[in-house]
Structure formats: C-alpha cells, structure tokens
PDB file of C-alpha atoms in Angstrom:
ATOM      1  CA  MET T  12     -37.848 -88.792  14.905  1.00 52.00           C
ATOM      2  CA  ASN T  13     -41.568 -89.358  15.713  1.00 57.00           C
ATOM      3  CA  ALA T  14     -44.639 -86.795  15.171  1.00 53.00           C
ATOM      4  CA  ALA T  15     -44.649 -85.554  18.283  1.00 56.00           C
ATOM      5  CA  ALA T  16     -41.085 -84.504  18.089  1.00 56.00           C
ATOM      6  CA  LEU T  17     -41.756 -81.982  15.579  1.00 56.00           C
ATOM      7  CA  PRO T  18     -45.337 -80.405  16.289  1.00 59.00           C
ATOM      8  CA  ASN T  19     -45.050 -77.334  14.216  1.00 65.00           C
ATOM      9  CA  ARG T  20     -44.110 -79.570  10.808  1.00 69.00           C
ATOM     10  CA  ALA T  21     -47.502 -80.100   8.330  1.00 71.00           C
ATOM     11  CA  ARG T  22     -47.275 -83.187   6.331  1.00 74.00           C
ATOM     12  CA  ALA T  23     -46.818 -82.428   2.357  1.00 72.00           C
ATOM     13  CA  PRO T  24     -49.967 -82.718   0.287  1.00 73.00           C
ATOM     14  CA  ASP T  25     -49.880 -85.762  -1.945  1.00 74.00           C
ATOM     15  CA  THR T  26     -48.874 -84.193  -5.632  1.00 81.00           C
ATOM     16  CA  PHE T  27     -49.144 -87.296  -7.445  1.00 83.00           C
ATOM     17  CA  PRO T  28     -52.277 -87.351  -9.674  1.00 87.00           C
ATOM     18  CA  ALA T  29     -54.264 -89.712  -9.065  1.00 88.00           C
ATOM     19  CA  TRP T  30     -55.951 -90.201 -12.613  1.00 90.00           C
ATOM     20  CA  VAL T  31     -52.446 -91.522 -13.993  1.00 93.00           C
ATOM     21  CA  LEU T  32     -53.172 -94.299 -11.280  1.00 92.00           C
ATOM     22  CA  TYR T  33     -56.463 -95.142 -12.591  1.00 95.00           C
ATOM     23  CA  CYS T  34     -55.399 -94.873 -16.182  1.00 96.00           C
ATOM     24  CA  ALA T  35     -52.846 -97.608 -15.218  1.00 96.00           C
ATOM     25  CA  GLY T  36     -55.206 -99.557 -13.434  1.00 96.00           C
ATOM     26  CA  GLY T  37     -57.465 -99.233 -16.534  1.00 97.00           C
ATOM     27  CA  ILE T  38     -54.834-100.408 -18.693  1.00 97.00           C
ATOM     28  CA  LEU T  39     -54.115-103.438 -16.960  1.00 97.00           C
ATOM     29  CA  ALA T  40     -57.461-104.404 -16.344  1.00 96.00           C
ATOM     30  CA  PHE T  41     -58.588-104.250 -20.006  1.00 96.00           C
ATOM     31  CA  ALA T  42     -55.219-106.449 -20.778  1.00 96.00           C
ATOM     32  CA  LEU T  43     -56.609-108.967 -18.184  1.00 95.00           C
ATOM     33  CA  VAL T  44     -59.826-109.246 -19.620  1.00 93.00           C
ATOM     34  CA  SER T  45     -58.919-109.102 -23.208  1.00 89.00           C
ATOM     35  CA  VAL T  46     -56.697-112.073 -22.542  1.00 87.00           C
ATOM     36  CA  GLY T  47     -58.543-113.999 -20.669  1.00 86.00           C
ATOM     37  CA  LEU T  48     -61.309-113.737 -23.362  1.00 83.00           C
ATOM     38  CA  VAL T  49     -58.834-115.203 -25.986  1.00 79.00           C
ATOM     39  CA  ARG T  50     -58.119-117.705 -24.401  1.00 76.00           C
ATOM     40  CA  ILE T  51     -61.332-118.921 -23.561  1.00 78.00           C
ATOM     41  CA  THR T  52     -63.175-118.484 -26.599  1.00 72.00           C
ATOM     42  CA  GLY T  53     -60.339-120.058 -28.196  1.00 63.00           C
ATOM     43  CA  ASN T  54     -60.194-117.228 -31.005  1.00 66.00           C
ATOM     44  CA  GLY T  55     -56.178-116.176 -30.776  1.00 65.00           C
ATOM     45  CA  PRO T  56     -54.400-116.234 -33.828  1.00 63.00           C
ATOM     46  CA  ASP T  57     -52.337-118.826 -32.939  1.00 60.00           C
ATOM     47  CA  GLN T  58     -55.527-120.945 -31.900  1.00 58.00           C
ATOM     48  CA  ARG T  59     -57.111-120.851 -35.660  1.00 63.00           C
ATOM     49  CA  ALA T  60     -55.556-123.274 -37.581  1.00 66.00           C
ATOM     50  CA  ALA T  61     -55.743-123.362 -40.890  1.00 75.00           C
ATOM     51  CA  ALA T  62     -57.247-125.871 -43.414  1.00 80.00           C
ATOM     52  CA  PRO T  63     -55.119-129.124 -43.723  1.00 79.00           C
ATOM     53  CA  THR T  64     -53.555-129.563 -47.615  1.00 85.00           C
ATOM     54  CA  LEU T  65     -52.003-132.906 -46.386  1.00 87.00           C
ATOM     55  CA  GLU T  66     -51.958-135.372 -43.803  1.00 90.00           C
ATOM     56  CA  ARG T  67     -49.872-138.312 -42.820  1.00 89.00           C
ATOM     57  CA  SER T  68     -50.283-140.716 -40.174  1.00 89.00           C
ATOM     58  CA  LEU T  69     -46.974-141.810 -39.105  1.00 89.00           C
ATOM     59  CA  ARG T  70     -46.002-144.552 -36.155  1.00 89.00           C
ATOM     60  CA  PHE T  71     -42.668-144.033 -34.635  1.00 86.00           C
ATOM     61  CA  GLU T  72     -40.451-146.942 -32.942  1.00 85.00           C
ATOM     62  CA  ASP T  73     -37.143-147.501 -31.014  1.00 81.00           C
ATOM     63  CA  GLN T  74     -35.027-150.323 -32.624  1.00 82.00           C
ATOM     64  CA  PRO T  75     -32.732-152.357 -30.910  1.00 85.00           C
ATOM     65  CA  ASP T  76     -29.924-151.062 -32.851  1.00 83.00           C
ATOM     66  CA  TYR T  77     -30.603-147.439 -31.334  1.00 81.00           C
ATOM     67  CA  GLY T  78     -32.493-146.469 -34.724  1.00 81.00           C
ATOM     68  CA  VAL T  79     -36.269-144.975 -34.848  1.00 83.00           C
ATOM     69  CA  ARG T  80     -38.454-146.937 -37.493  1.00 84.00           C
ATOM     70  CA  VAL T  81     -40.715-144.445 -39.250  1.00 85.00           C
ATOM     71  CA  SER T  82     -43.645-146.531 -40.374  1.00 85.00           C
ATOM     72  CA  ASP T  83     -46.911-145.656 -42.217  1.00 85.00           C
ATOM     73  CA  GLY T  84     -49.655-145.501 -39.245  1.00 84.00           C
ATOM     74  CA  ASN T  85     -52.221-146.884 -41.589  1.00 84.00           C
ATOM     75  CA  THR T  86     -50.380-149.817 -43.885  1.00 86.00           C
ATOM     76  CA  GLY T  87     -47.481-150.052 -41.321  1.00 83.00           C
ATOM     77  CA  GLN T  88     -45.022-150.636 -44.020  1.00 86.00           C
ATOM     78  CA  THR T  89     -41.616-148.956 -42.962  1.00 85.00           C
ATOM     79  CA  LEU T  90     -40.776-145.627 -44.712  1.00 86.00           C
ATOM     80  CA  THR T  91     -37.358-145.323 -43.493  1.00 84.00           C
ATOM     81  CA  VAL T  92     -34.975-145.729 -40.271  1.00 86.00           C
ATOM     82  CA  LEU T  93     -33.451-142.855 -38.652  1.00 82.00           C
ATOM     83  CA  TYR T  94     -29.854-143.491 -37.401  1.00 81.00           C
ATOM     84  CA  GLY T  95     -27.542-140.978 -35.290  1.00 74.00           C
ATOM     85  CA  GLU T  96     -28.974-138.312 -33.110  1.00 70.00           C
ATOM     86  CA  GLN T  97     -31.832-136.584 -35.105  1.00 72.00           C
ATOM     87  CA  GLY T  98     -32.165-134.049 -32.322  1.00 75.00           C
ATOM     88  CA  PHE T  99     -35.299-132.387 -33.529  1.00 83.00           C
ATOM     89  CA  VAL T 100     -37.007-135.174 -34.261  1.00 84.00           C
ATOM     90  CA  ARG T 101     -35.960-137.313 -31.124  1.00 82.00           C
ATOM     91  CA  GLY T 102     -36.894-134.157 -28.992  1.00 84.00           C
ATOM     92  CA  ALA T 103     -40.212-133.623 -30.636  1.00 86.00           C
ATOM     93  CA  LEU T 104     -41.185-137.069 -30.267  1.00 84.00           C
ATOM     94  CA  ARG T 105     -39.976-137.411 -26.674  1.00 84.00           C
ATOM     95  CA  ALA T 106     -41.794-134.410 -25.713  1.00 85.00           C
ATOM     96  CA  LEU T 107     -45.423-136.018 -27.127  1.00 86.00           C
ATOM     97  CA  SER T 108     -44.272-139.610 -25.730  1.00 85.00           C
ATOM     98  CA  ARG T 109     -43.684-138.234 -22.107  1.00 87.00           C
ATOM     99  CA  GLU T 110     -47.379-137.395 -21.630  1.00 86.00           C
ATOM    100  CA  ARG T 111     -48.413-140.616 -23.344  1.00 85.00           C
ATOM    101  CA  HIS T 112     -46.625-142.032 -20.816  1.00 87.00           C
ATOM    102  CA  ALA T 113     -47.864-140.402 -18.080  1.00 86.00           C
ATOM    103  CA  ARG T 114     -51.529-141.152 -19.209  1.00 86.00           C
ATOM    104  CA  GLY T 115     -50.400-144.575 -19.603  1.00 86.00           C
ATOM    105  CA  ILE T 116     -50.751-144.612 -23.273  1.00 83.00           C
ATOM    106  CA  GLY T 117     -48.283-146.992 -25.165  1.00 78.00           C
ATOM    107  CA  SER T 118     -46.762-146.395 -28.640  1.00 75.00           C
ATOM    108  CA  ALA T 119     -49.194-147.877 -30.927  1.00 79.00           C
ATOM    109  CA  PRO T 120     -51.479-145.419 -31.919  1.00 86.00           C
ATOM    110  CA  PRO T 121     -50.018-143.532 -34.807  1.00 89.00           C
ATOM    111  CA  PHE T 122     -49.059-139.680 -34.810  1.00 90.00           C
ATOM    112  CA  ASN T 123     -50.785-137.384 -37.437  1.00 91.00           C
ATOM    113  CA  LEU T 124     -48.374-135.035 -39.330  1.00 91.00           C
ATOM    114  CA  VAL T 125     -50.457-132.301 -40.868  1.00 91.00           C
ATOM    115  CA  ALA T 126     -49.513-129.466 -43.761  1.00 90.00           C
ATOM    116  CA  ARG T 127     -51.682-126.672 -43.718  1.00 87.00           C
ATOM    117  CA  ALA T 128     -52.512-124.183 -46.131  1.00 85.00           C
ATOM    118  CA  ASP T 129     -50.635-121.372 -44.724  1.00 82.00           C
ATOM    119  CA  GLY T 130     -47.487-123.287 -44.930  1.00 82.00           C
ATOM    120  CA  ARG T 131     -47.613-124.248 -41.260  1.00 86.00           C
ATOM    121  CA  ILE T 132     -46.919-128.139 -40.613  1.00 89.00           C
ATOM    122  CA  THR T 133     -47.790-129.599 -37.048  1.00 89.00           C
ATOM    123  CA  LEU T 134     -47.190-133.038 -35.845  1.00 90.00           C
ATOM    124  CA  MET T 135     -50.437-134.084 -33.590  1.00 90.00           C
ATOM    125  CA  ASP T 136     -50.915-136.608 -30.761  1.00 88.00           C
ATOM    126  CA  PRO T 137     -54.756-137.538 -31.244  1.00 88.00           C
ATOM    127  CA  ALA T 138     -54.076-140.159 -28.452  1.00 86.00           C
ATOM    128  CA  THR T 139     -53.504-136.937 -26.012  1.00 86.00           C
ATOM    129  CA  GLY T 140     -54.730-134.349 -27.919  1.00 86.00           C
ATOM    130  CA  GLN T 141     -51.106-132.566 -27.824  1.00 87.00           C
ATOM    131  CA  ARG T 142     -49.405-131.120 -30.726  1.00 86.00           C
ATOM    132  CA  ILE T 143     -46.305-129.264 -31.739  1.00 87.00           C
ATOM    133  CA  ASP T 144     -46.264-126.564 -34.477  1.00 86.00           C
ATOM    134  CA  LEU T 145     -42.848-127.342 -36.062  1.00 86.00           C
ATOM    135  CA  GLU T 146     -42.453-124.058 -38.117  1.00 84.00           C
ATOM    136  CA  SER T 147     -41.896-122.506 -34.593  1.00 82.00           C
ATOM    137  CA  PHE T 148     -38.373-124.077 -34.367  1.00 86.00           C
ATOM    138  CA  GLY T 149     -37.256-122.687 -37.633  1.00 86.00           C
ATOM    139  CA  PRO T 150     -37.417-124.099 -41.497  1.00 87.00           C
ATOM    140  CA  THR T 151     -34.689-126.310 -40.733  1.00 88.00           C
ATOM    141  CA  ASN T 152     -36.552-128.239 -37.901  1.00 86.00           C
ATOM    142  CA  THR T 153     -39.858-128.263 -40.026  1.00 87.00           C
ATOM    143  CA  ALA T 154     -37.890-129.829 -43.101  1.00 88.00           C
ATOM    144  CA  GLU T 155     -36.849-132.366 -40.541  1.00 86.00           C
ATOM    145  CA  PHE T 156     -40.539-133.363 -40.382  1.00 87.00           C
ATOM    146  CA  ALA T 157     -42.047-132.299 -43.855  1.00 88.00           C
ATOM    147  CA  ARG T 158     -39.840-134.851 -45.493  1.00 87.00           C
ATOM    148  CA  PHE T 159     -41.897-137.721 -44.213  1.00 86.00           C
ATOM    149  CA  PHE T 160     -44.851-136.538 -46.589  1.00 87.00           C
ATOM    150  CA  ALA T 161     -42.641-137.388 -49.897  1.00 83.00           C
ATOM    151  CA  LEU T 162     -41.525-140.973 -48.485  1.00 76.00           C
ATOM    152  CA  GLN T 163     -42.653-144.323 -49.921  1.00 78.00           C
ATOM    153  CA  ALA T 164     -42.621-147.514 -48.273  1.00 70.00           C
ATOM    154  CA  GLU T 165     -39.588-149.336 -48.428  1.00 65.00           C
TER     155      GLU T 165
END
C-alpha cells in the first residue's frame, strides 16, 4: 500500500532518543582518535620496549642434511645444529626470512636475539626492521630461543 491509499493515517513520531545516537557516535569517535594517536606517536604499551639486558647476534643457515646451523653472528663459530622438526624455531625464522627474500636480502646478515629487563625476549632482524616478540607464543616456545643465550661455540 502507498500513502495515498491511507489518507487518514498520520505517521508516528520518532520515539528513539537522539541523545543515545550522539553518545554512541562520540564514543566511537573517541576510540578512533585514541587508537590513531597511540599508533602515530608510538607510545602504546606494546610499543615501548624495556631496556635490553642481554643481546646475542645469531646466524641461521640451512644445511644439506636438512639441519639448521646456528652460529654466532660476530665470530661465525657454530653454536649448535638443529635437527628434526624444530617447529617454532623454523616457523619464526621462516616468517623473518620471507621478508628478507621479498626485499632481495640474503641470509648473510645476522639476527639479533634480545632479552629485556621485563623478561621479554625478542628476535629482531636488523636488515628489515622486523621483530617477533617471542613471549607472545608462550613460555615453551620462548625457551626454544632463550637457550641460544647460553650456548658456547662447539
């Protein structure tokens, strides 16, 4: 039916309070502005890194026998060779290596493993600026990389 068929009926007034919509819009605007400012200024809680307490330069190289040779990034001495799945270690390295490959950077530049005062451990790639905050993946996976701090050359 159209409005011409019902000439005696008046439209009901809008009963939803407009102030509710204004408040909802204000909250959304505040949230967007707040998130934008945190992202632009880099002052978010996850963006401020604690002071480094220990740092180690590491190079990871695939071996013909499918192992991964872990060597000191400064001296080149072998620390260990990882065999088998090594799922988390290989996955983290694959993520960082993908960015290197996309930028045409080889595997020569070492990665930096950084332990921080707040207990966090970060795997950083200085060649691309990428980083992986390892504590995000739980204590077991973080320990897979934390052991590299204690390794001595073979």
